[in-house]
Structures are given as structure tokens and as C-alpha cells.
Amino acid sequence: MSTLRSWFNIPRGSHFSLANIPFGIISTTPYETPRVAVAIGDHVLDLEIFAANNGFSALSPIQPHQHVFSQPNLNAFAALGRPVHSVVRKYIQSVFADDTPYPEVLKTNSHLQKQAIYPLKEVKTHLPFKIGDYTDFYAGLNHAYNVGVLFRGPANALQPNFKHLPVGYHGRASSVVVSGTPIRRPNGQILENPSAEKKVPTFSPCRKLDIELELGAFVCKANNMGEPVPITEAEESLFGVVLMNDWSARDIQAWEYVPLGPFNSKNFGTTISAWVVLADALKPFLAKGLDNDTELLPYLKEKQTENIYDIKLQVNLKTKTGNSTTLSKTNSRNLLWSFPQMLTHHTITGCPMQVGDLLGSGTISGLEASERGSLLEQNYNGKSSIKLSGGEERKFLEDGDEITITGVCGTNEEALVGFGECSGRIEPALKL
Amino acid sequence: MSTLRSWFNIPRGSHFSLANIPFGIISTTPYETPRVAVAIGDHVLDLEIFAANNGFSALSPIQPHQHVFSQPNLNAFAALGRPVHSVVRKYIQSVFADDTPYPEVLKTNSHLQKQAIYPLKEVKTHLPFKIGDYTDFYAGLNHAYNVGVLFRGPANALQPNFKHLPVGYHGRASSVVVSGTPIRRPNGQILENPSAEKKVPTFSPCRKLDIELELGAFVCKANNMGEPVPITEAEESLFGVVLMNDWSARDIQAWEYVPLGPFNSKNFGTTISAWVVLADALKPFLAKGLDNDTELLPYLKEKQTENIYDIKLQVNLKTKTGNSTTLSKTNSRNLLWSFPQMLTHHTITGCPMQVGDLLGSGTISGLEASERGSLLEQNYNGKSSIKLSGGEERKFLEDGDEITITGVCGTNEEALVGFGECSGRIEPALKL
Ligand SMILES: [Ca+2]
Ligand SMILES: [Ca+2]
Ligand SMILES: [Mg+2]
Ligand SMILES: [Mg+2]
Ligand code: NI
């Protein structure tokens, strides 16, 4: 890919190059009303202010819809559909391009630059979507295998359905929060001695607080109840992608999850990154995912073999004392199912999706120990410890620990398509 | 309880006696905008029209909030809180009372009667709440036991956690629909031969389409993330109750549910009754539920021992040929956990609830075969057939079958507190 050059100062290595143009929700001081913006380099462009000052004067299709940029979430913009997202992104790229055909819009308009462009570090970011329903899938084969080995041994590690359909479950939408939101350690019922014959739970703060490194995808097109989204149309129902940390209380989960699956162990918080990278921006980074040696039912077969994003992912832990350690480096190619496959499977029953629904990929782990996306896998369910830089050790998360996930596509330092950060710090449990 | 007499004609045996006053969302022809109403006898009182014509002139606390009656859902009214629901209900009762202190409001105001009162059968009802998250619990001990026996045998029928906490899972909010909405039989992956060593699924319309007889409760008070709702405050967070049918695709469920629980088998539709009976109206019908011989952790202990609703429940099946059969008669006292216990357990992690969230009770079954709330239990997972009147038989639901759940509290035919109907008819699967 050739590099798009900009008249605007975009630092080398920025996640938010001109090749990206991710969308998010910001507020500023003193204008505290949340509204739509795009990130570019170390700055954001406030699209409400931009639109109100004729920023879109050269893009007629968006003009009847400019109110979408004054909304406190991306739902209305997303609902305009993939072709509109595409032209808006391309228009903003062209406005920022060195050889912009519309210099008067922003390049030579220092007044609007001052009004509508702010340093990233001075804006507050908000949850990008109003999320109706959130579904968490389990498409990370290596994670599912590693966890299966821990609990059922290698022979039965993967359940028989795993390669036939994208396993998933309904998650808790109300506790999805934007990067930077503190996460309070949950209280709940745990079994102190799981192997005791008589199972008597204890009430306790979670002692096995874990992370799950995932991607999240937002839906931009509703389907009517009773009308599945065919695999050929699933791609156009997906708006874009964020990084996601599905915080998990392993001890609460182990006790509660039979027979209906995880519940309280997952409902206390799920963190997503603030900037949604459009599916259009990610298209050049589609690649082959993990090989599925199983013959798929026709409704799940995609035409293209390159259906999984190639995103370099990293998980960092910073302790209260300030030590920072890279816990994991992996790649989102470690997924068995694509987001279009997840969406199509989800709706094959006629389940209605709404604009703003969130699909989680499932935990992404590579084959190596250094590539695992959860602590559970790294410490063999608490049997070993993870060494941190500075001499500390961890089995699971301690109070004050801060987890930061980053993700980036590409290698050209002037054309990265990255996600910024998805981070959260653990606060002590409430004393109840 | 003494009977409240009305100047208005409320038929004997009506679910919507003056002791009830349930709330719902209606629209009419030609005024098609959904808005708030209460049901009374065979009629509804349109609260938007009532409010706009000084109907609430003698109830000053509601006057600054009358806009809530013009909303397309009950969320804004519910958010006003239990004390407001209580005074509004009592005021409407007093307006309809024989000896009303405010005859000029409606009793002698035939103009407003004509404007604001419509026959129930002429209004269209809508989903009463905008539901953010829907959680389905599993508090019906007899159902859990019966299903456990089918799949794991009597010794392990109940999981060890069952009597320590209200087991639940996150459900799909977007497919909760109001009574009368058709339900399309889902397609999906099923195992034709579950006992074969090599598990290869078939794509098929669901062949084991089932019902689950449940109650649903709506939340009327939000809690902040990280701040649990203590059991002493849970009652005031609950607005009221509906009947619920958690349609279930047993064959899809059997294949998909390991290890994360039901997903597509439950996401194609959940039907609730249109009229929400206020918690206040149900208070006289609180009773003891099923005995729990397990010592509860303190956070789940309620002061009152009468914490479960005594609602007589019935499930009817009407086939395409018009034959109607009562499939089940039971009582909601067959629950091990109360709604306040479910809410408190749900939030003990800090999970944030929002106004309009829906909690399902889990399937309600009695001890006898004639009291079972799902077909699965009645037919021993398809091993026997259920005889219908008119000579037909059923294992699971066929296309054109219509299921109607009814529920009612009390025995005084002039003071019943009932739920009306929760019904849905099965449409043939899409040919894909
Ligand atoms: Ca997960
Ligand atoms: Ca259920
Ligand atoms: Mg989570
Ligand atoms: Mg359901
Ligand atoms: Ni600057």
C-alpha cells in the first residue's frame, strides 16, 4: 500500500495514520456534550463542529445526515450503512491529504483547525455505541483447546461442536465500558475446596480475576426477527472493530457455570477500546485464519478464504509499583471463525440484530506460552506463577494492576491501522 | 380482602379488576402512536389522553411527570419509582371507585370516558418496556430436577450450586416480543443421531420446539456499576411482573450448549404478556415458595419468609385444526428463589441494572405430570406423546400450534389480579 501523505502532522508510528480514520465519541471542556469524532495522529477531529462549519461542503451525500455527528453514540452514523461510512472516511482522508482537492475546507482554514481539532490527550472518550445486546463467541481455537486441556484433558479438550459452529453465549451489555474505566473486583460465591465431597461455597472477593484478550465487532444493520442474515450479506452488516478485554472471575465461574454457562463471572465489566476501526480500513489486512479441517454446513461457507483480520496484539500488565510487563504477544489470525460467520450463525434462527450490537471474538491465544490471551492459560489455572519484570509474580490480577491491550495492523510506520489502547485498572472489592 | 366496587362495568371474573390496574403500551386506529394505558375489565384507559384532559388534576405529585404517559414504553414511568407507581395505581382505583371522591374526573365526565376508554379488543398492545438486558434464571426446582433426571439421572439431577444461588444466564433482549407476535420455527444445526461416535450435525428446521412457562419481572431502578443492590433494597427495584414463554429449540440446544450454555436455541423469540401487573398489586399474594433446606449465604437471606408469588398458571395448546387442550396447570409457588434474591445475586458482582431490564424466573413445574411447564418434561425428551383433545398427539410443537399461558391471583371473582394472556403461534421455518 502506498502511503497517504498529509499536510497535518501525524507522528511516525501513530496508530491513527491517514490510512485509518477510526470513529469514536468524545467530550471536551467546557463543551461536555458527547459527540462524534475521528482520531488522526495525536489529535481528534470533532465532526460535530466540522459539520457545523461546512466541513462536509464537498460531500453532498452526507449533508442530509449531518445530525448523526451530534449524537452521543455512533449508532445513527453506523445505521447509514457501509457505503456511507466508506465515503465519509475517504472524504476525511482527502481533506487531510497533502494534495487535497478541498484545501479551503481545513488545510488553509486555520480558524476551523483551531475550532475542531484537539489533542487526543485533552479529550474524554466515551463508550462508542449504545449496545442493545452483546454476544461473546469462543472462536479462539487455541484458547478453547488450552482451557479444555486444563478441565477435561487433551483427548476431550475441544467439544464435538467446536469446529462445526461458532460457539457463543449471550453476554451482559450494560457492563461494557470504554477503555480507562476502573474495574472493581467482584464479590461472589466461590468454592474454597472444589474437590471436597460436600460443596459449600464461601462468600469472598474474587481470587482468580482474569483477562480475556478479544476483538469486538459492532453491527451496523438490523435484520427483522425471523429473517437470517445470509453469509453473503453478513460483511455489510458489520461496522468496525475494537479491542476487548472480557474480564473473568474464574473462581466464581467454576462454581456457578453448570448447567447454563458463565453469568456473574462475566457480568461485572467488559472493556473495549474507544476508537472503532472501520471494516473498510481493515479490509487490506484480511488473511487466512486457523485451518478448519471440518466440512462446514453451507450456510457458514464464505467465498473468500481470507476472512480473518491480521492484527498484532499485545497485553501489558502494569502493577501498583509501576512495573510494566508484556504478558502476551499474539495475532488475531488465531481465530477459527470470522465475524461474518459469527453473525450469520447468530441469526440463522431468525434472531434479530440491532445497530450497535456487539460481537466478541472469544479469547485469542497463539500456540506458544508467550502468546496466550488469558492468565488461566499462562498459569495452568493457578498452578504456576507468571514472573513480572521487577521481580514481582502473579497468578491472577491483584488490586491496582492495570491491563492494557494494544493492537495494530501493518508494518509501514506511516500507514499503521491501529486501535490505540484498551485498558482498565483493578480496584479493591467492596467490603460487604 | 374486601372488593372495591366500581361505577364502571367490570365483568365478574375479569383479570383486570379494580384490585389490579396493570400497565401496558397501546396504540389505536387512527391514533397509532404507542403510549401508556391501564387495563380495567374489558377496557383500557388511555393515560396519555387522560392526563391531557386533566385526569390527574387531583393527584399533584404526578403532574410534573405526565409526559411519561406519552412514551412508547413504560421505562420513564417505571423510573419514577415504586412510591409513584403506588400513588398512581391508588388514584386510578379511586377514580373508578363507586364512591370516588373525584366524580368530575371521569365518573360524571362522559366526554372524557368516550375519549380515553376503549374496548381492549380494539387496541393493539406493544412490548411494554424497552429492554436493555434480559436475564433468564432457573429457579424452578422441579423443572431443574426433571430435566436433570432426563440428562444425568436422579442422583445428579440437581447441580451442587442449585440451592446455594439462583442459577441464571444472560438471554437475548432483542427477541423478546409481546403476546400475539408469531414465532417462526428456527433453523439450525442438530444431531440426527446423538449417540453416534462421530458427531456430524445436520442443518434442519428445529424438530424439538418447546415452551417454558415462566414469570418475568421488570427492573425499575438502576444501580451504578460496582454497587450491588442489597437484599433489603431489591424489592423496591422491581416494577412488576408478566407471564413469559421462553420458546426453546431442544435439539439445537443439545448440540450447541457445551461448554457455554444455551444460545441459538433460545434467541429466536421469548414472548411476554402485554399487561405488567405492578408489584404493589401482587403484594397480597406473596406466599412461601419451595423449601430450601440449604443454609443461605447472608447476602441472599430475606427477612420475610413469604417472598414468592402465589399465581395460578395454565398452559393451553390450540392446534391448527382448532382443538384446544390444557397442557399444564401449576402455580408460581414452585420457585426456589424470589425475584429480589435473583436481583441481589445478579448485582452482587457490581453488575449494573437498568430500568427496563427483564428477569425471567426459570420454568415453573409442579410435582405432578399435569403440572409441568415444558413439553420436554411431559414427553420425557420425546420418548412419549402427549394426548390432545380431539385425538391429536404431540411430542413437540407443530406448525400452526398456538400456545397460550394464563395466570391469575385470588379467588374472589370480583377482585382477581390476573395477567391476561401470553400467547404465540408457530409459523413454519423458512426454507433456506
Ligand atoms: Ca470471552
Ligand atoms: Ca428458561
Ligand atoms: Mg465480561
Ligand atoms: Mg427465549
Ligand atoms: Ni496540536
PDB file of C-alpha atoms in Angstrom, chain B residues 195-422:
ATOM      1  CA  SER B 195     -25.277 -41.419  20.156  1.00  0.00           C
ATOM      2  CA  ALA B 196     -23.125 -41.896  17.036  1.00  0.00           C
ATOM      3  CA  GLU B 197     -19.432 -41.798  17.832  1.00  0.00           C
ATOM      4  CA  LYS B 198     -18.667 -39.270  15.125  1.00  0.00           C
ATOM      5  CA  LYS B 199     -20.867 -36.232  15.703  1.00  0.00           C
ATOM      6  CA  VAL B 200     -21.880 -34.697  12.376  1.00  0.00           C
ATOM      7  CA  PRO B 201     -24.647 -32.127  12.528  1.00  0.00           C
ATOM      8  CA  THR B 202     -27.459 -31.670  10.026  1.00  0.00           C
ATOM      9  CA  PHE B 203     -28.946 -28.351   9.028  1.00  0.00           C
ATOM     10  CA  SER B 204     -32.671 -28.547   9.686  1.00  0.00           C
ATOM     11  CA  PRO B 205     -35.729 -26.789  10.968  1.00  0.00           C
ATOM     12  CA  CYS B 206     -35.974 -27.395  14.714  1.00  0.00           C
ATOM     13  CA  ARG B 207     -37.770 -30.687  15.400  1.00  0.00           C
ATOM     14  CA  LYS B 208     -37.994 -30.307  19.159  1.00  0.00           C
ATOM     15  CA  LEU B 209     -39.632 -26.915  19.535  1.00  0.00           C
ATOM     16  CA  ASP B 210     -40.663 -26.429  23.143  1.00  0.00           C
ATOM     17  CA  ILE B 211     -42.101 -23.922  25.580  1.00  0.00           C
ATOM     18  CA  GLU B 212     -41.018 -22.787  29.022  1.00  0.00           C
ATOM     19  CA  LEU B 213     -43.683 -21.463  31.377  1.00  0.00           C
ATOM     20  CA  GLU B 214     -42.101 -18.606  33.315  1.00  0.00           C
ATOM     21  CA  LEU B 215     -42.727 -15.320  35.044  1.00  0.00           C
ATOM     22  CA  GLY B 216     -40.795 -12.205  34.087  1.00  0.00           C
ATOM     23  CA  ALA B 217     -40.067  -9.232  36.351  1.00  0.00           C
ATOM     24  CA  PHE B 218     -39.072  -5.757  35.203  1.00  0.00           C
ATOM     25  CA  VAL B 219     -36.472  -3.598  36.918  1.00  0.00           C
ATOM     26  CA  CYS B 220     -37.451  -0.007  37.788  1.00  0.00           C
ATOM     27  CA  LYS B 221     -34.286   1.257  39.446  1.00  0.00           C
ATOM     28  CA  ALA B 222     -30.744   1.450  38.115  1.00  0.00           C
ATOM     29  CA  ASN B 223     -27.677   0.741  40.210  1.00  0.00           C
ATOM     30  CA  ASN B 224     -24.212   2.051  39.400  1.00  0.00           C
ATOM     31  CA  MET B 225     -21.623  -0.379  38.142  1.00  0.00           C
ATOM     32  CA  GLY B 226     -19.658  -1.699  41.118  1.00  0.00           C
ATOM     33  CA  GLU B 227     -22.510  -1.130  43.577  1.00  0.00           C
ATOM     34  CA  PRO B 228     -24.586  -4.211  44.421  1.00  0.00           C
ATOM     35  CA  VAL B 229     -28.278  -3.939  45.347  1.00  0.00           C
ATOM     36  CA  PRO B 230     -28.624  -5.309  48.899  1.00  0.00           C
ATOM     37  CA  ILE B 231     -31.422  -7.794  49.503  1.00  0.00           C
ATOM     38  CA  THR B 232     -33.168  -5.249  51.732  1.00  0.00           C
ATOM     39  CA  GLU B 233     -33.446  -2.846  48.783  1.00  0.00           C
ATOM     40  CA  ALA B 234     -34.122  -5.301  45.983  1.00  0.00           C
ATOM     41  CA  GLU B 235     -37.905  -5.245  46.334  1.00  0.00           C
ATOM     42  CA  GLU B 236     -38.095  -1.519  45.563  1.00  0.00           C
ATOM     43  CA  SER B 237     -36.067  -2.083  42.369  1.00  0.00           C
ATOM     44  CA  LEU B 238     -38.798  -4.288  40.885  1.00  0.00           C
ATOM     45  CA  PHE B 239     -41.649  -2.721  38.929  1.00  0.00           C
ATOM     46  CA  GLY B 240     -43.956  -5.615  38.234  1.00  0.00           C
ATOM     47  CA  VAL B 241     -44.497  -8.988  36.667  1.00  0.00           C
ATOM     48  CA  VAL B 242     -45.545 -10.541  33.349  1.00  0.00           C
ATOM     49  CA  LEU B 243     -46.133 -14.059  32.086  1.00  0.00           C
ATOM     50  CA  MET B 244     -43.340 -15.355  29.898  1.00  0.00           C
ATOM     51  CA  ASN B 245     -42.838 -18.136  27.389  1.00  0.00           C
ATOM     52  CA  ASP B 246     -39.169 -18.874  26.793  1.00  0.00           C
ATOM     53  CA  TRP B 247     -39.502 -20.748  23.490  1.00  0.00           C
ATOM     54  CA  SER B 248     -36.737 -23.325  23.289  1.00  0.00           C
ATOM     55  CA  ALA B 249     -35.272 -25.423  20.479  1.00  0.00           C
ATOM     56  CA  ARG B 250     -34.246 -28.548  22.371  1.00  0.00           C
ATOM     57  CA  ASP B 251     -32.389 -30.233  19.511  1.00  0.00           C
ATOM     58  CA  ILE B 252     -30.377 -27.118  18.683  1.00  0.00           C
ATOM     59  CA  GLN B 253     -29.696 -26.690  22.413  1.00  0.00           C
ATOM     60  CA  ALA B 254     -28.447 -30.253  22.890  1.00  0.00           C
ATOM     61  CA  TRP B 255     -25.788 -29.807  20.217  1.00  0.00           C
ATOM     62  CA  GLU B 256     -24.684 -26.229  20.830  1.00  0.00           C
ATOM     63  CA  TYR B 257     -24.756 -25.775  24.587  1.00  0.00           C
ATOM     64  CA  VAL B 258     -21.368 -27.155  25.642  1.00  0.00           C
ATOM     65  CA  PRO B 259     -19.469 -25.524  27.214  1.00  0.00           C
ATOM     66  CA  LEU B 260     -21.045 -22.044  27.414  1.00  0.00           C
ATOM     67  CA  GLY B 261     -24.786 -22.647  27.720  1.00  0.00           C
ATOM     68  CA  PRO B 262     -27.864 -22.124  25.525  1.00  0.00           C
ATOM     69  CA  PHE B 263     -27.529 -19.634  22.667  1.00  0.00           C
ATOM     70  CA  ASN B 264     -29.313 -20.078  19.328  1.00  0.00           C
ATOM     71  CA  SER B 265     -31.742 -22.482  20.993  1.00  0.00           C
ATOM     72  CA  LYS B 266     -33.170 -19.522  22.929  1.00  0.00           C
ATOM     73  CA  ASN B 267     -32.524 -16.430  20.827  1.00  0.00           C
ATOM     74  CA  PHE B 268     -35.298 -16.689  18.234  1.00  0.00           C
ATOM     75  CA  GLY B 269     -38.107 -15.467  20.464  1.00  0.00           C
ATOM     76  CA  THR B 270     -39.349 -15.010  24.022  1.00  0.00           C
ATOM     77  CA  THR B 271     -42.980 -13.967  24.469  1.00  0.00           C
ATOM     78  CA  ILE B 272     -44.283 -11.876  27.357  1.00  0.00           C
ATOM     79  CA  SER B 273     -47.803 -10.812  28.251  1.00  0.00           C
ATOM     80  CA  ALA B 274     -48.786  -7.255  27.365  1.00  0.00           C
ATOM     81  CA  TRP B 275     -50.006  -6.029  30.778  1.00  0.00           C
ATOM     82  CA  VAL B 276     -47.480  -5.602  33.554  1.00  0.00           C
ATOM     83  CA  VAL B 277     -49.024  -6.266  36.947  1.00  0.00           C
ATOM     84  CA  LEU B 278     -47.464  -3.908  39.485  1.00  0.00           C
ATOM     85  CA  ALA B 279     -45.530  -5.393  42.388  1.00  0.00           C
ATOM     86  CA  ASP B 280     -47.946  -3.449  44.620  1.00  0.00           C
ATOM     87  CA  ALA B 281     -50.940  -5.301  43.180  1.00  0.00           C
ATOM     88  CA  LEU B 282     -49.195  -8.632  43.764  1.00  0.00           C
ATOM     89  CA  LYS B 283     -48.168  -7.962  47.342  1.00  0.00           C
ATOM     90  CA  PRO B 284     -51.303  -9.548  48.871  1.00  0.00           C
ATOM     91  CA  PHE B 285     -50.424 -12.749  47.006  1.00  0.00           C
ATOM     92  CA  LEU B 286     -46.953 -13.302  48.404  1.00  0.00           C
ATOM     93  CA  ALA B 287     -46.560 -16.773  49.901  1.00  0.00           C
ATOM     94  CA  LYS B 288     -43.923 -19.267  50.841  1.00  0.00           C
ATOM     95  CA  GLY B 289     -42.165 -20.814  47.866  1.00  0.00           C
ATOM     96  CA  LEU B 290     -40.403 -24.151  47.782  1.00  0.00           C
ATOM     97  CA  ASP B 291     -38.476 -25.058  50.866  1.00  0.00           C
ATOM     98  CA  ASN B 292     -34.718 -24.602  50.676  1.00  0.00           C
ATOM     99  CA  ASP B 293     -33.019 -26.978  53.089  1.00  0.00           C
ATOM    100  CA  THR B 294     -29.663 -25.287  52.434  1.00  0.00           C
ATOM    101  CA  GLU B 295     -28.218 -22.569  54.668  1.00  0.00           C
ATOM    102  CA  LEU B 296     -28.002 -19.436  52.535  1.00  0.00           C
ATOM    103  CA  LEU B 297     -25.104 -17.017  52.499  1.00  0.00           C
ATOM    104  CA  PRO B 298     -26.188 -13.828  54.299  1.00  0.00           C
ATOM    105  CA  TYR B 299     -26.415 -11.663  51.166  1.00  0.00           C
ATOM    106  CA  LEU B 300     -29.301 -13.831  49.908  1.00  0.00           C
ATOM    107  CA  LYS B 301     -31.281 -14.036  53.145  1.00  0.00           C
ATOM    108  CA  GLU B 302     -34.615 -12.244  53.120  1.00  0.00           C
ATOM    109  CA  LYS B 303     -36.390 -11.074  56.266  1.00  0.00           C
ATOM    110  CA  GLN B 304     -39.783 -12.182  55.070  1.00  0.00           C
ATOM    111  CA  THR B 305     -40.480 -15.867  54.550  1.00  0.00           C
ATOM    112  CA  GLU B 306     -43.363 -15.102  52.205  1.00  0.00           C
ATOM    113  CA  ASN B 307     -41.368 -13.999  49.193  1.00  0.00           C
ATOM    114  CA  ILE B 308     -42.828 -15.941  46.250  1.00  0.00           C
ATOM    115  CA  TYR B 309     -45.993 -15.088  44.296  1.00  0.00           C
ATOM    116  CA  ASP B 310     -48.992 -17.374  44.512  1.00  0.00           C
ATOM    117  CA  ILE B 311     -50.170 -17.242  40.896  1.00  0.00           C
ATOM    118  CA  LYS B 312     -52.310 -19.981  39.365  1.00  0.00           C
ATOM    119  CA  LEU B 313     -50.816 -20.725  35.970  1.00  0.00           C
ATOM    120  CA  GLN B 314     -52.147 -22.608  32.984  1.00  0.00           C
ATOM    121  CA  VAL B 315     -50.766 -23.548  29.571  1.00  0.00           C
ATOM    122  CA  ASN B 316     -53.101 -24.202  26.652  1.00  0.00           C
ATOM    123  CA  LEU B 317     -52.336 -25.566  23.217  1.00  0.00           C
ATOM    124  CA  LYS B 318     -54.633 -24.880  20.288  1.00  0.00           C
ATOM    125  CA  THR B 319     -53.803 -26.807  17.145  1.00  0.00           C
ATOM    126  CA  LYS B 320     -54.292 -25.694  13.558  1.00  0.00           C
ATOM    127  CA  THR B 321     -57.483 -27.735  13.442  1.00  0.00           C
ATOM    128  CA  GLY B 322     -58.871 -25.739  16.361  1.00  0.00           C
ATOM    129  CA  ASN B 323     -58.604 -28.350  19.110  1.00  0.00           C
ATOM    130  CA  SER B 324     -57.706 -26.812  22.441  1.00  0.00           C
ATOM    131  CA  THR B 325     -56.019 -28.757  25.259  1.00  0.00           C
ATOM    132  CA  THR B 326     -54.799 -27.712  28.672  1.00  0.00           C
ATOM    133  CA  LEU B 327     -51.208 -28.938  28.778  1.00  0.00           C
ATOM    134  CA  SER B 328     -50.399 -27.884  32.283  1.00  0.00           C
ATOM    135  CA  LYS B 329     -51.853 -26.341  35.428  1.00  0.00           C
ATOM    136  CA  THR B 330     -49.421 -25.235  38.068  1.00  0.00           C
ATOM    137  CA  ASN B 331     -48.563 -22.415  40.469  1.00  0.00           C
ATOM    138  CA  SER B 332     -45.666 -19.997  40.650  1.00  0.00           C
ATOM    139  CA  ARG B 333     -45.085 -21.045  44.259  1.00  0.00           C
ATOM    140  CA  ASN B 334     -42.966 -23.769  42.630  1.00  0.00           C
ATOM    141  CA  LEU B 335     -39.963 -21.457  42.703  1.00  0.00           C
ATOM    142  CA  LEU B 336     -36.978 -21.780  44.995  1.00  0.00           C
ATOM    143  CA  TRP B 337     -35.809 -18.178  44.646  1.00  0.00           C
ATOM    144  CA  SER B 338     -37.652 -14.862  44.762  1.00  0.00           C
ATOM    145  CA  PHE B 339     -37.137 -12.027  42.294  1.00  0.00           C
ATOM    146  CA  PRO B 340     -35.409  -9.911  44.981  1.00  0.00           C
ATOM    147  CA  GLN B 341     -32.966 -12.774  45.552  1.00  0.00           C
ATOM    148  CA  MET B 342     -32.337 -13.036  41.804  1.00  0.00           C
ATOM    149  CA  LEU B 343     -31.721  -9.294  41.528  1.00  0.00           C
ATOM    150  CA  THR B 344     -29.389  -9.219  44.515  1.00  0.00           C
ATOM    151  CA  HIS B 345     -27.418 -12.206  43.309  1.00  0.00           C
ATOM    152  CA  HIS B 346     -27.210 -10.696  39.810  1.00  0.00           C
ATOM    153  CA  THR B 347     -25.740  -7.453  41.166  1.00  0.00           C
ATOM    154  CA  ILE B 348     -23.518  -8.872  43.919  1.00  0.00           C
ATOM    155  CA  THR B 349     -20.597  -8.561  41.477  1.00  0.00           C
ATOM    156  CA  GLY B 350     -21.463  -4.923  40.839  1.00  0.00           C
ATOM    157  CA  CYS B 351     -23.325  -5.677  37.614  1.00  0.00           C
ATOM    158  CA  PRO B 352     -25.304  -2.555  36.697  1.00  0.00           C
ATOM    159  CA  MET B 353     -29.041  -2.992  36.185  1.00  0.00           C
ATOM    160  CA  GLN B 354     -31.012  -0.508  34.108  1.00  0.00           C
ATOM    161  CA  VAL B 355     -34.661   0.451  34.187  1.00  0.00           C
ATOM    162  CA  GLY B 356     -36.467  -1.948  31.841  1.00  0.00           C
ATOM    163  CA  ASP B 357     -34.162  -4.931  32.378  1.00  0.00           C
ATOM    164  CA  LEU B 358     -36.094  -8.191  32.429  1.00  0.00           C
ATOM    165  CA  LEU B 359     -35.553 -11.113  34.816  1.00  0.00           C
ATOM    166  CA  GLY B 360     -37.065 -14.483  33.900  1.00  0.00           C
ATOM    167  CA  SER B 361     -37.914 -16.890  36.718  1.00  0.00           C
ATOM    168  CA  GLY B 362     -36.994 -20.149  35.040  1.00  0.00           C
ATOM    169  CA  THR B 363     -39.503 -22.796  34.068  1.00  0.00           C
ATOM    170  CA  ILE B 364     -42.246 -23.409  36.596  1.00  0.00           C
ATOM    171  CA  SER B 365     -43.303 -27.012  37.108  1.00  0.00           C
ATOM    172  CA  GLY B 366     -45.177 -28.698  39.914  1.00  0.00           C
ATOM    173  CA  LEU B 367     -44.543 -32.222  41.149  1.00  0.00           C
ATOM    174  CA  GLU B 368     -47.233 -33.946  39.082  1.00  0.00           C
ATOM    175  CA  ALA B 369     -47.021 -34.760  35.378  1.00  0.00           C
ATOM    176  CA  SER B 370     -50.005 -32.475  34.744  1.00  0.00           C
ATOM    177  CA  GLU B 371     -48.112 -29.574  36.333  1.00  0.00           C
ATOM    178  CA  ARG B 372     -45.034 -29.484  34.123  1.00  0.00           C
ATOM    179  CA  GLY B 373     -44.122 -26.242  32.402  1.00  0.00           C
ATOM    180  CA  SER B 374     -42.283 -27.642  29.387  1.00  0.00           C
ATOM    181  CA  LEU B 375     -43.033 -30.331  26.807  1.00  0.00           C
ATOM    182  CA  LEU B 376     -39.576 -31.834  27.357  1.00  0.00           C
ATOM    183  CA  GLU B 377     -40.642 -32.841  30.854  1.00  0.00           C
ATOM    184  CA  GLN B 378     -44.053 -34.040  29.734  1.00  0.00           C
ATOM    185  CA  ASN B 379     -42.774 -36.263  26.931  1.00  0.00           C
ATOM    186  CA  TYR B 380     -39.513 -37.393  28.578  1.00  0.00           C
ATOM    187  CA  ASN B 381     -37.429 -35.711  25.887  1.00  0.00           C
ATOM    188  CA  GLY B 382     -39.534 -37.049  23.063  1.00  0.00           C
ATOM    189  CA  LYS B 383     -39.910 -40.612  24.353  1.00  0.00           C
ATOM    190  CA  SER B 384     -43.668 -40.425  24.869  1.00  0.00           C
ATOM    191  CA  SER B 385     -46.514 -38.487  23.300  1.00  0.00           C
ATOM    192  CA  ILE B 386     -48.924 -36.036  24.841  1.00  0.00           C
ATOM    193  CA  LYS B 387     -52.577 -36.789  24.022  1.00  0.00           C
ATOM    194  CA  LEU B 388     -54.577 -33.779  22.906  1.00  0.00           C
ATOM    195  CA  SER B 389     -58.324 -33.396  22.907  1.00  0.00           C
ATOM    196  CA  GLY B 390     -59.736 -34.309  19.512  1.00  0.00           C
ATOM    197  CA  GLY B 391     -57.379 -37.284  19.193  1.00  0.00           C
ATOM    198  CA  GLU B 392     -54.230 -35.495  18.069  1.00  0.00           C
ATOM    199  CA  GLU B 393     -50.883 -36.178  19.741  1.00  0.00           C
ATOM    200  CA  ARG B 394     -47.761 -34.094  20.271  1.00  0.00           C
ATOM    201  CA  LYS B 395     -44.198 -34.637  21.236  1.00  0.00           C
ATOM    202  CA  PHE B 396     -43.074 -31.118  20.447  1.00  0.00           C
ATOM    203  CA  LEU B 397     -44.808 -28.164  18.779  1.00  0.00           C
ATOM    204  CA  GLU B 398     -46.021 -28.385  15.199  1.00  0.00           C
ATOM    205  CA  ASP B 399     -46.503 -25.532  12.772  1.00  0.00           C
ATOM    206  CA  GLY B 400     -49.739 -23.699  13.436  1.00  0.00           C
ATOM    207  CA  ASP B 401     -49.816 -24.670  17.115  1.00  0.00           C
ATOM    208  CA  GLU B 402     -50.716 -21.773  19.372  1.00  0.00           C
ATOM    209  CA  ILE B 403     -49.576 -21.734  22.981  1.00  0.00           C
ATOM    210  CA  THR B 404     -51.415 -19.535  25.471  1.00  0.00           C
ATOM    211  CA  ILE B 405     -50.270 -19.062  29.049  1.00  0.00           C
ATOM    212  CA  THR B 406     -52.652 -17.525  31.557  1.00  0.00           C
ATOM    213  CA  GLY B 407     -52.139 -16.602  35.173  1.00  0.00           C
ATOM    214  CA  VAL B 408     -54.305 -15.231  37.926  1.00  0.00           C
ATOM    215  CA  CYS B 409     -54.121 -14.427  41.642  1.00  0.00           C
ATOM    216  CA  GLY B 410     -57.013 -14.734  44.035  1.00  0.00           C
ATOM    217  CA  THR B 411     -60.401 -16.434  44.122  1.00  0.00           C
ATOM    218  CA  ASN B 412     -62.795 -13.523  44.579  1.00  0.00           C
ATOM    219  CA  GLU B 413     -64.322 -13.226  41.098  1.00  0.00           C
ATOM    220  CA  GLU B 414     -64.753  -9.507  41.600  1.00  0.00           C
ATOM    221  CA  ALA B 415     -61.194  -8.824  42.710  1.00  0.00           C
ATOM    222  CA  LEU B 416     -58.925 -11.018  40.595  1.00  0.00           C
ATOM    223  CA  VAL B 417     -55.417  -9.873  39.856  1.00  0.00           C
ATOM    224  CA  GLY B 418     -54.629 -11.520  36.563  1.00  0.00           C
ATOM    225  CA  PHE B 419     -52.191 -11.247  33.714  1.00  0.00           C
ATOM    226  CA  GLY B 420     -54.394 -11.746  30.671  1.00  0.00           C
ATOM    227  CA  GLU B 421     -52.733 -13.934  28.081  1.00  0.00           C
ATOM    228  CA  CYS B 422     -49.242 -14.674  26.873  1.00  0.00           C
TER     229      CYS B 422
END
